[in-house]
Coordinates of C-alpha atoms in Angstrom, one line a residue:
Chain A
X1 CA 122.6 108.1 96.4
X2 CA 119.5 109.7 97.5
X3 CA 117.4 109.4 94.6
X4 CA 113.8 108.8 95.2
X5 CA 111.4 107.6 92.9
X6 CA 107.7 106.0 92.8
X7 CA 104.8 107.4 92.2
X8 CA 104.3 111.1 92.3
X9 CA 102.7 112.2 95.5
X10 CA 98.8 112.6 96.2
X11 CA 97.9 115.7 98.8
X12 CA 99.0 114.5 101.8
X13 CA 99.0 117.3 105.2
X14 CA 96.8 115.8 107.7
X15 CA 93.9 119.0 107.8
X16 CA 93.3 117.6 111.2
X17 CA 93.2 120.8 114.0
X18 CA 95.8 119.9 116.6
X19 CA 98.2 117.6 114.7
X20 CA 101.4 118.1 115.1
X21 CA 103.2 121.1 112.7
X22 CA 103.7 119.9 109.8
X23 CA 106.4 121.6 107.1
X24 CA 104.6 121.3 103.8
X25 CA 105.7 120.9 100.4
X26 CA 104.1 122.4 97.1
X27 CA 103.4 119.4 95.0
X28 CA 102.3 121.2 92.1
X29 CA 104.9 119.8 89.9
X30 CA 108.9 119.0 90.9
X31 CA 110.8 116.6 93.5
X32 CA 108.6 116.6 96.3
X33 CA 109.3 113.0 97.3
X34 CA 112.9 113.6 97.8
X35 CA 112.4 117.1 100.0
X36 CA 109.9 115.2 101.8
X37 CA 112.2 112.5 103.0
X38 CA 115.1 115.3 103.0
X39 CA 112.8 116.9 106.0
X40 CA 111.6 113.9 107.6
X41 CA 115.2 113.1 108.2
X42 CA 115.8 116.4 109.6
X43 CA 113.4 115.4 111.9
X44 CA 109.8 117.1 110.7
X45 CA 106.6 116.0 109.5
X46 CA 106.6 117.0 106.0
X47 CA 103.4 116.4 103.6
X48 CA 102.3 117.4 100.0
X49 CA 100.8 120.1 99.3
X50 CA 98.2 121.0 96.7
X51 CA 95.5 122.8 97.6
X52 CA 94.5 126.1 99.8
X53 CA 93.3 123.9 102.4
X54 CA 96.4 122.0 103.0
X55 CA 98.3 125.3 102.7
X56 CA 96.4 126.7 105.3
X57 CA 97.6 123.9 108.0
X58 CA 101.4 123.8 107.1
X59 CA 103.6 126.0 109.6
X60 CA 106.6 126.0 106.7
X61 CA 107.0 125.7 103.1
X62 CA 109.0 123.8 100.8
X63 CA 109.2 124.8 97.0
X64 CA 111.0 122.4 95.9
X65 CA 112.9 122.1 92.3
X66 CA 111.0 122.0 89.0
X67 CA 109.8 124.0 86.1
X68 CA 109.4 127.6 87.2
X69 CA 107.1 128.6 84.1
X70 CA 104.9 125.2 84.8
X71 CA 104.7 126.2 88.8
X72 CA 103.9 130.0 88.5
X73 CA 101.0 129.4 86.1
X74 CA 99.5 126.3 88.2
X75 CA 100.0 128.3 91.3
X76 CA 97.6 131.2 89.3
X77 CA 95.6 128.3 87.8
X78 CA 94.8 127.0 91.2
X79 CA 94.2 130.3 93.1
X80 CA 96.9 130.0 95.6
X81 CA 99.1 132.5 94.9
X82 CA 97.7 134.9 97.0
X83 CA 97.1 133.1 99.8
X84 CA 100.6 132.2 99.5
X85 CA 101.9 135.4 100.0
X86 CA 99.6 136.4 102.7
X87 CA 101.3 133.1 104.5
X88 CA 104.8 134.2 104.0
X89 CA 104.0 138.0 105.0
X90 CA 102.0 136.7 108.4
X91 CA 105.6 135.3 109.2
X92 CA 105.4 131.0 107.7
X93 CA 109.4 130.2 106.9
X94 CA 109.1 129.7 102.7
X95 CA 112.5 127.9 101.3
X96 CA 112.2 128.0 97.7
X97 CA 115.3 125.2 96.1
X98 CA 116.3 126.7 92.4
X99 CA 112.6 126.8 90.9
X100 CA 111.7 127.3 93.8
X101 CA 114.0 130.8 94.2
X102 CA 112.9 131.3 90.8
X103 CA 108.9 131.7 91.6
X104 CA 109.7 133.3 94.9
X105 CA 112.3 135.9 93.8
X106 CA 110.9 139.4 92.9
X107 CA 112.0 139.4 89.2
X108 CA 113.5 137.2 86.8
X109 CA 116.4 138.9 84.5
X110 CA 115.4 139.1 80.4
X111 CA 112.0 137.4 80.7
X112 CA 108.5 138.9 81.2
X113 CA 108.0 136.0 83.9
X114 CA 105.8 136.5 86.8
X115 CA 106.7 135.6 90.9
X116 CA 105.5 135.8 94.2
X117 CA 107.5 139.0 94.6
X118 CA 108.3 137.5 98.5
X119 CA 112.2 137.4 97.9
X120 CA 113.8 141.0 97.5
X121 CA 116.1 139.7 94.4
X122 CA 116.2 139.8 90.7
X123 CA 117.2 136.1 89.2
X124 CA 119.2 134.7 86.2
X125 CA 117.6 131.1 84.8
X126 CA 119.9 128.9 84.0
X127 CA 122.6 131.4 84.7
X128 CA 125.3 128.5 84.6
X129 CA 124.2 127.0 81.3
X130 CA 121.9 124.1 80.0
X131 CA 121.8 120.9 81.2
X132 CA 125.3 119.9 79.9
X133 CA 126.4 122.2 82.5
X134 CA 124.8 120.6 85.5
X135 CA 127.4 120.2 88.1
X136 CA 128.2 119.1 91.9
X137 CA 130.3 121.2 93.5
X138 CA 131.8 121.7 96.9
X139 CA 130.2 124.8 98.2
X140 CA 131.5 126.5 101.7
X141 CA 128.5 127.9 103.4
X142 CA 129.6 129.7 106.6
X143 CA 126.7 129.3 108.4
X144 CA 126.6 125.4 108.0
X145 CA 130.3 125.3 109.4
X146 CA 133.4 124.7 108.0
X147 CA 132.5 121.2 105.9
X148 CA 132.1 122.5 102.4
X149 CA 128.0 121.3 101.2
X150 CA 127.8 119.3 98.3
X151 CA 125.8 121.2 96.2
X152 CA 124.1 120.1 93.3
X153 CA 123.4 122.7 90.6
X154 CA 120.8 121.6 87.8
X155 CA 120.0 124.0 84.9
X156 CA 120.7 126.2 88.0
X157 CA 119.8 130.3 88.1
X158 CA 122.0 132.4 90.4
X159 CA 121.3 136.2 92.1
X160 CA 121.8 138.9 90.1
X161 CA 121.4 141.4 92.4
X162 CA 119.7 141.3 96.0
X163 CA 118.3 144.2 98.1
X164 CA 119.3 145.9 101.2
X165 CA 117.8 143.4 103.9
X166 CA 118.9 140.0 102.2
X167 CA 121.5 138.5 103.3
X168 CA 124.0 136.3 100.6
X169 CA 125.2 133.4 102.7
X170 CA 126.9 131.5 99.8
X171 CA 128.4 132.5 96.1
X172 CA 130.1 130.8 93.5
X173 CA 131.2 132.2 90.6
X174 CA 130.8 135.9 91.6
X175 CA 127.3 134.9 92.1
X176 CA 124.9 134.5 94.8
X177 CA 123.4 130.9 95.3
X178 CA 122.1 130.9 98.9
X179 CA 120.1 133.7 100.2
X180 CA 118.0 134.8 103.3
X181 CA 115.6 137.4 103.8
X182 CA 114.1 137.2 107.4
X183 CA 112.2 133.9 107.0
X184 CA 112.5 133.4 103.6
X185 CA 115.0 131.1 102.3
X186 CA 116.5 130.5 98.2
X187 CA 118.8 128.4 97.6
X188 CA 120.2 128.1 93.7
X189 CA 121.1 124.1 94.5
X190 CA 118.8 121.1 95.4
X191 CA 120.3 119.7 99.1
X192 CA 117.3 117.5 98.9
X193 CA 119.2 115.3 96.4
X194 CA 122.1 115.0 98.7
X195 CA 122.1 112.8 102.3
X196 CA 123.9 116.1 103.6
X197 CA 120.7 117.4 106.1
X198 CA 122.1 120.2 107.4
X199 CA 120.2 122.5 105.1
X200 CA 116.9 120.8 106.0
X201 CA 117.9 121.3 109.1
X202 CA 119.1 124.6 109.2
X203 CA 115.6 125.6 107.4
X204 CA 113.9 123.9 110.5
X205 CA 115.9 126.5 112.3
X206 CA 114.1 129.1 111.2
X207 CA 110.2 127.6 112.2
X208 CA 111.8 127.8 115.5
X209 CA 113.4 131.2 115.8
Chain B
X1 CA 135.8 121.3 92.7
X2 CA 133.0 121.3 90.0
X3 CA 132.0 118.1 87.8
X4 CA 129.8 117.9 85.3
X5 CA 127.6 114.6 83.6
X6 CA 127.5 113.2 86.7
X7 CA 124.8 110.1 87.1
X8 CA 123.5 112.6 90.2
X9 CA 122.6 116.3 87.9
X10 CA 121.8 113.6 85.2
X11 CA 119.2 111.9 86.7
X12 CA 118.7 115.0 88.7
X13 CA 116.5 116.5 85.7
X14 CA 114.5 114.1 85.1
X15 CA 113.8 114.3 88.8
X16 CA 112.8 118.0 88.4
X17 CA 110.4 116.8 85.4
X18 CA 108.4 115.1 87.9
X19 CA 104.5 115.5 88.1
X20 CA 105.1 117.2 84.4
X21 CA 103.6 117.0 81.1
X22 CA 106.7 116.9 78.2
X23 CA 104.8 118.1 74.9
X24 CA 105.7 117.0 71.5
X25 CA 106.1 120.1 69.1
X26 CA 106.9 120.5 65.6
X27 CA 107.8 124.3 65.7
X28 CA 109.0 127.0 67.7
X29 CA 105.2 128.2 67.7
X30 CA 104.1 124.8 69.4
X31 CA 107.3 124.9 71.5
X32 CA 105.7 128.0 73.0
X33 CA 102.1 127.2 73.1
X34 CA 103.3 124.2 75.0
X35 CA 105.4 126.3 77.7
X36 CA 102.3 129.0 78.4
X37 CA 100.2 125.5 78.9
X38 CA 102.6 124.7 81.7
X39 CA 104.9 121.8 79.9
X40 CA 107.9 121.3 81.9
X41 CA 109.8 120.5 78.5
X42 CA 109.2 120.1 75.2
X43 CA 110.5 117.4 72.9
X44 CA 111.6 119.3 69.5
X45 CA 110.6 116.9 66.5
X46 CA 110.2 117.0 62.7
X47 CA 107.1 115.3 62.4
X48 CA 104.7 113.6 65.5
X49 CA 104.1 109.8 65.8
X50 CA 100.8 110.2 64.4
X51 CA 102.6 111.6 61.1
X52 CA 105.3 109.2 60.9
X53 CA 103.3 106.3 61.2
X54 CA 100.7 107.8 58.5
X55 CA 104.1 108.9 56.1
X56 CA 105.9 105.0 56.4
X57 CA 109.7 104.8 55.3
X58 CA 112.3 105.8 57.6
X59 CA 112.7 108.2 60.7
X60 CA 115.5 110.2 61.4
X61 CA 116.8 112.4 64.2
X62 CA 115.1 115.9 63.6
X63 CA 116.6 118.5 61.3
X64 CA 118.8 120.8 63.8
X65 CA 118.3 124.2 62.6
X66 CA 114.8 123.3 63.7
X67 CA 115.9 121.5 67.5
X68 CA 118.2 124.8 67.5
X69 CA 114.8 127.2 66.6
X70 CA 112.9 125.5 69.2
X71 CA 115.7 125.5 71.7
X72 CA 115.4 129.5 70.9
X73 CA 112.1 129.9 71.2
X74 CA 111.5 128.4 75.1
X75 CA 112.9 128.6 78.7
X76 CA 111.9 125.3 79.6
X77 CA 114.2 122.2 78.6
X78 CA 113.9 120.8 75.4
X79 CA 114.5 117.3 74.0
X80 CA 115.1 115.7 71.1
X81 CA 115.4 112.3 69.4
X82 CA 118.1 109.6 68.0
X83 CA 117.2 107.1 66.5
X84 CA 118.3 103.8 68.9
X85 CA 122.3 102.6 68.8
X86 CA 122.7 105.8 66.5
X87 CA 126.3 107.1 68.3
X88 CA 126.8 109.9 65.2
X89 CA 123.2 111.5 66.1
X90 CA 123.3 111.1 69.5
X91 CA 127.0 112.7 69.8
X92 CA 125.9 115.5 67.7
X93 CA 122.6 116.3 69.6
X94 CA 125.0 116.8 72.7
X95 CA 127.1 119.4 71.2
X96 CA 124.1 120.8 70.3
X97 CA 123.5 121.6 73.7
X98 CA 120.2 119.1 73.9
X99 CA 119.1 119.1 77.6
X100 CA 117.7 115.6 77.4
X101 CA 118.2 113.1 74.5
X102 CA 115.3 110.0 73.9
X103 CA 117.2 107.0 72.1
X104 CA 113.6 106.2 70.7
X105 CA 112.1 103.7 68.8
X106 CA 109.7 106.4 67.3
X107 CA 112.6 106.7 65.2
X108 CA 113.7 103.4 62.9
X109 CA 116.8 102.0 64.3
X110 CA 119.9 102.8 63.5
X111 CA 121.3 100.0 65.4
X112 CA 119.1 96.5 65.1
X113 CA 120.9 94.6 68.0
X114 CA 122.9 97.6 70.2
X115 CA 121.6 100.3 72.2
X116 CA 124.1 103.4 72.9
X117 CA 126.6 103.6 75.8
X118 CA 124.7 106.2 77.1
X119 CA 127.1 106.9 80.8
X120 CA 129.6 107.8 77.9
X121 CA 127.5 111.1 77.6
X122 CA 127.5 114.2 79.2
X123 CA 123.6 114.8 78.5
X124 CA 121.0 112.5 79.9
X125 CA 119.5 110.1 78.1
X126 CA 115.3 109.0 78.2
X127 CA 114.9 105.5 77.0
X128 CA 111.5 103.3 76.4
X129 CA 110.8 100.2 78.3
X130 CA 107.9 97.7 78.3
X131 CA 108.7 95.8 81.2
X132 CA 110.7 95.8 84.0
X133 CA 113.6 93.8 82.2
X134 CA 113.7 96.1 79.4
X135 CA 113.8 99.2 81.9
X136 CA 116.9 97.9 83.8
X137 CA 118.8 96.9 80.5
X138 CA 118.0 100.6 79.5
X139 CA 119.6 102.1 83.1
X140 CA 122.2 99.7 83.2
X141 CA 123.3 101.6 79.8
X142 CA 122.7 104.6 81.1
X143 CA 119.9 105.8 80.7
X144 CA 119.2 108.6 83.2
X145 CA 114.5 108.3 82.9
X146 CA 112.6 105.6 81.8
X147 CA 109.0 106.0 80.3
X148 CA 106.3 103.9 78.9
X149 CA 106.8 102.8 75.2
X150 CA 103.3 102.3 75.0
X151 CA 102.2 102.4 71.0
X152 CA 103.2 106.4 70.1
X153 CA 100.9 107.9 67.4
X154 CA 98.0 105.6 68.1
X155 CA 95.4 107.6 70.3
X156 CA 95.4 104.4 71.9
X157 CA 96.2 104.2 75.8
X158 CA 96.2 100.1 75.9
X159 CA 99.8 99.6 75.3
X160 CA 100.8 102.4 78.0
X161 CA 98.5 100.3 80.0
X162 CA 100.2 96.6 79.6
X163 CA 104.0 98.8 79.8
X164 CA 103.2 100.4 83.1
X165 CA 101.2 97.6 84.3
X166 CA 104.1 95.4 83.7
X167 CA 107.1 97.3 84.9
X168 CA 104.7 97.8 88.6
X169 CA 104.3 94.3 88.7
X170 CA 107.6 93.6 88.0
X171 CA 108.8 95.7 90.6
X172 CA 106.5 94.2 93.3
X173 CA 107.2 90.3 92.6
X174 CA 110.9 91.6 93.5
X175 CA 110.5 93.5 96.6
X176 CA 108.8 89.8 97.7
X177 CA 111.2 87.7 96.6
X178 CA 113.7 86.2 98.4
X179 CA 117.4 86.6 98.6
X180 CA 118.5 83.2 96.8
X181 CA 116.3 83.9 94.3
X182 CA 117.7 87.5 93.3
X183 CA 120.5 85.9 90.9
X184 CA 117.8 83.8 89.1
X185 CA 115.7 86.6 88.6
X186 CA 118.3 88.9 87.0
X187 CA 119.2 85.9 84.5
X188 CA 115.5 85.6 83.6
X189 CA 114.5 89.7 83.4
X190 CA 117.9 90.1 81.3
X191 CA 118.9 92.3 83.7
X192 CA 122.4 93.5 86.2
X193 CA 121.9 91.7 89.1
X194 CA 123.1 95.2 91.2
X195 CA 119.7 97.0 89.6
X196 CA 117.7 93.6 90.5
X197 CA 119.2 94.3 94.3
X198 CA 118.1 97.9 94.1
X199 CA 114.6 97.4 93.1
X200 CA 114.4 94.5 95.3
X201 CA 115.3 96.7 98.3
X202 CA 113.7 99.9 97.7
X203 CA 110.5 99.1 95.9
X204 CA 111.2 101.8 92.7
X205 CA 113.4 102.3 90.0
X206 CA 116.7 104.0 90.6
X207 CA 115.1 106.8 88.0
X208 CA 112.6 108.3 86.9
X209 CA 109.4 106.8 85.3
X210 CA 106.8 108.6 83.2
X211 CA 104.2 107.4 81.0
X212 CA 104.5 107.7 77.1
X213 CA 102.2 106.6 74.1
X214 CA 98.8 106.8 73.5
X215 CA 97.8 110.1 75.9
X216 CA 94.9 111.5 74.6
X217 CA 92.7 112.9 77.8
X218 CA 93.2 114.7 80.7
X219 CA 91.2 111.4 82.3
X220 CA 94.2 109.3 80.3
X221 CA 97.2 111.5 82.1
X222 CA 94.8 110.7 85.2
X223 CA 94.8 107.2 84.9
X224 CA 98.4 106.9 84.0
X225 CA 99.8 108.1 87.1
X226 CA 97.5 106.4 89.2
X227 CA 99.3 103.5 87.7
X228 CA 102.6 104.6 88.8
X229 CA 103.9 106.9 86.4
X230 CA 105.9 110.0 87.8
X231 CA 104.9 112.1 84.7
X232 CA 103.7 111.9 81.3
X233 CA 105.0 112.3 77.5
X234 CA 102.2 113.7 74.8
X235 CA 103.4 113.3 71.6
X236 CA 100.2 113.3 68.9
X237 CA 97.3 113.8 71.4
X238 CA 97.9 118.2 71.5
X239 CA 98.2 118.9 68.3
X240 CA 96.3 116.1 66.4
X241 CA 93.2 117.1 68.8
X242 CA 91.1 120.0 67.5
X243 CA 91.9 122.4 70.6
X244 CA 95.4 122.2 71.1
X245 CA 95.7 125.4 73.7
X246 CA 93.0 123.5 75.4
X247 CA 94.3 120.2 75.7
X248 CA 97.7 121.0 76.4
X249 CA 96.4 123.0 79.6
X250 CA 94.0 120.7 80.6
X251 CA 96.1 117.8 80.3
X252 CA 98.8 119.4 82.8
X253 CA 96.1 120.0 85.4
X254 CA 94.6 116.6 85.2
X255 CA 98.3 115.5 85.8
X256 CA 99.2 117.8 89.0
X257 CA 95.5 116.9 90.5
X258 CA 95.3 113.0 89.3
X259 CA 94.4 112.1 92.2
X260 CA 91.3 114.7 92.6
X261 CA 88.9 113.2 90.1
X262 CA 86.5 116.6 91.3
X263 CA 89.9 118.5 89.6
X264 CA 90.0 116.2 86.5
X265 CA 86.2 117.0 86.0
X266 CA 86.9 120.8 86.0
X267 CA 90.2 120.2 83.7
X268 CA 88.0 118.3 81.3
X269 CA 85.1 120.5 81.0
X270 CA 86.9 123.3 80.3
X271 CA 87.8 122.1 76.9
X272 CA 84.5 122.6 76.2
X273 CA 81.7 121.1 73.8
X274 CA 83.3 121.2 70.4
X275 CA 86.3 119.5 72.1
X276 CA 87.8 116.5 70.2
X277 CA 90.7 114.3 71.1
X278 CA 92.7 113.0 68.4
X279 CA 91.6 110.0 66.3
X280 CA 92.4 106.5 67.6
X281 CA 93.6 103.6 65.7
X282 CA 92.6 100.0 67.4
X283 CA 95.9 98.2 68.0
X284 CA 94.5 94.8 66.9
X285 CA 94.1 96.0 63.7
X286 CA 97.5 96.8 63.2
X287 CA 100.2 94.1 61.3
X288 CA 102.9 93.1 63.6
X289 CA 105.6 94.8 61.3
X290 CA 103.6 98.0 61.8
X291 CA 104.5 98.4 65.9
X292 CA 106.4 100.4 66.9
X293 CA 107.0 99.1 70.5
X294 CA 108.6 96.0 69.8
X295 CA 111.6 98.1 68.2
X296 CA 114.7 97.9 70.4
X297 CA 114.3 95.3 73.2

């Protein structure tokens, strides 16, 4: 049971120069805590991340599950869209878990919703239902190996359709759920509510490639 | 393999709630001015605390062509309310197709000794507390979130306060206490002494805790979750303040930033001069039989 609750986090990267990379996570609204822990298990120094300044120090991003409508406005609100996107294009690895994928995709199907545009695919929201159809299921994902991930899908969207240069590296039910565009990362399910860390890890993966 | 209403994707969304504002609305119209303010979920209600406490007689879960207008009208999940033990209401608002269900005691109980089996239930469930005792009977039913019962419709942050204050402080004295005492302490908090263990050992609830009742201010959603709370419920302080657009918006960014008080500046000055909260009733001043809090212990 990897649920992990207390207080919601304050900003926490260290803006010291010379500290140690740190993977940040936005903590404008959504469970940071648990992708936090999720990475410091994986072996990383993760931190929260609300401001431009603490953006600028982080050498990966985390966005981690949420409210896509709340994030997208906040991240406007708060002026750091932009510089967001000028992170991810200069080459910072961005994994964006279900609201996450949402904000980061390049469209969202049916609704006039804004994104970061950094993700070349268009999304469903909640493509599997409401909340009554939540689920944990037992994905195969090739590139973690053969032991199926247990993936945990809440109010969960899936691809609808992907460009050229991503690359679909899990589906279930004739849908995309994990995808991979150079160094960005979207995954329809939350591993950071499962003690499974090969995701996290796997995501580490690509600070180091 | 795929299951569903799983303790894990239940307590899962309230997880995804956190660092949130969940708005009370009255209409699909609110519903939406709520989601462009940046609430991660509404809660779809008939009337708001402030109303039913002024209007007296009895509360009932929310007339559903209205839940279902509201459920319509937004992207963001929306939840409604049954009154506490009420199985018939609650069992309804899941086929519905509710995303979260508050057993509430905003709502006169249906049920004056019982609340629901709520593990029974496919959709989570979002039940009051006032202290740690009465949070752990709460999860030990089911319930997948915990907030605050605080005193809703008042304007008046005090009871939050005591609730939040109380449910911390419970949850220290535990993580300090030592083993042979555990049992004890479970017998005296009411509580499952497997939910005493957990808090004991990790220092937190096994779910989710926001703040709910009396939320007036962006400095009030501050102050909240300095005091612990994951998130925060407004029920009356939007749309009985004079600027609801306003509050709403500046009440989510004092609650992202709560820890910035330069940001909670900013979030309250741009309400602006004219800017009133909603009108506050002193607790003290309020018969016993009038409280709403003390409902469903």
């Amino acid at each position: 049971m990897a649920s992990i609750c207390g207080r919601f986090p304050r900003a926490s990267c260290s803006l010291r120069v010379g500290s140690k990379p740190q993977v940040g996570v936005l903590a404008l609204q959504g469970d940071v805590d648990e992708h936090i822990a999720a990475l410091e298990r994986a072996g990383a120094k993760a931190c929260a991340v609300k401001t431009r300044a603490a953006l600028d120090v982080c050498a990966a991003l985390v966005i981690p599950g949420g409210e896509s409508t709340t994030v997208i406005k906040l991240l406007d609100r708060f002026a750091l869209a932009d510089p967001l996107r000028e992170r991810v294009r200069e080459g910072m690895p961005l994994w964006g878990t279900c609201m996450g994928m949402i904000v980061t995709a390049r469209a969202v199907v049916g609704l006039d919703q804004p994104t970061l545009g950094l993700l070349d695919v268009s999304v469903r929201r909640n493509a599997f239902g409401r909340q009554n159809d939540s689920a944990e299921v037992d994905l195969p994902i090739p590139v973690l190996g053969a032991e199926p991930f247990p993936a945990i899908f809440i109010r969960a969207p899936w691809i609808e359709s992907a460009g050229a240069e991503v690359e679909v590296l899990a589906s279930y039910g004739g849908h995309g759920v994990m995808v991979r565009q150079g160094r960005v990362l979207g995954t329809s399910f939350h591993p950071e509510l499962t003690a499974d860390p090969r995701l996290h890890r796997y995501f580490l993966g690509m600070l180091a490639s | 393999m795929e299951q569903k209403g799983t303790l894990t994707v239940k307590r899962g969304l309230a997880q995804m709630l956190k660092g949130g504002v969940i708005m009370d609305v009255v209409t699909p119209e609110q519903a939406v001015i709520a989601q462009e303010a940046g609430a991660v979920a509404v809660m779809a209600l008939e009337r708001i605390p402030a109303d039913i406490r002024a209007m007296g007689g009895v509360a009932r879960m929310s007339n559903l062509e209205l839940i279902r207008s509201i459920m319509d009208a937004v992207t963001i999940p929306v939840m409604a309310k049954v009154r506490i033990g009420h199985i018939a209401e609650a069992q309804v608002l899941q086929a519905l197709g509710v995303d979260f269900i508050d057993e509430s005691e905003v709502l006169t109980p249906a049920d004056d000794k019982f609340h629901l089996a709520k593990n029974d239930y496919t959709t989570p469930f979002v039940c009051g507390a006032r202290d740690l005792g009465e949070a752990l009977r709460r999860i030990a039913e089911g319930a997948a979130m915990i907030r605050s019962k605080g005193e809703a419709g008042s304007g008046n942050i005090v009871e939050a306060v005591r609730h939040m204050r109380a449910i911390g402080d419970g949850i220290r004295e535990l993580t300090v206490a030592p083993k042979e005492e555990l049992v004890s302490r479970a017998r005296d908090l009411g509580a499952p002494l497997d939910l005493v263990t957990y808090v004991a050992e990790n220092g937190k609830l096994p779910v989710v805790l926001f703040c709910a009742g009396g939320v007036s201010t962006p400095a009030d959603a501050s102050l909240m979750m300095q005091l612990g709370a994951e998130g925060i419920f407004v029920g009356s302080g939007i749309f009985k303040s004079n600027d609801p657009k306003a509050f709403s918006k500046a009440i989510v960014a004092a609650t992202t930033h709560y820890d910035d008080p330069q940001a909670v500046v900013e979030a309250s000055l741009s309400l602006g001069r004219e800017a009133t909260a909603m009108d506050g009733i002193d607790l003290r001043k309020v018969p016993e039989s009038e409280l709403l809090a003390s409902r469903g212990v």
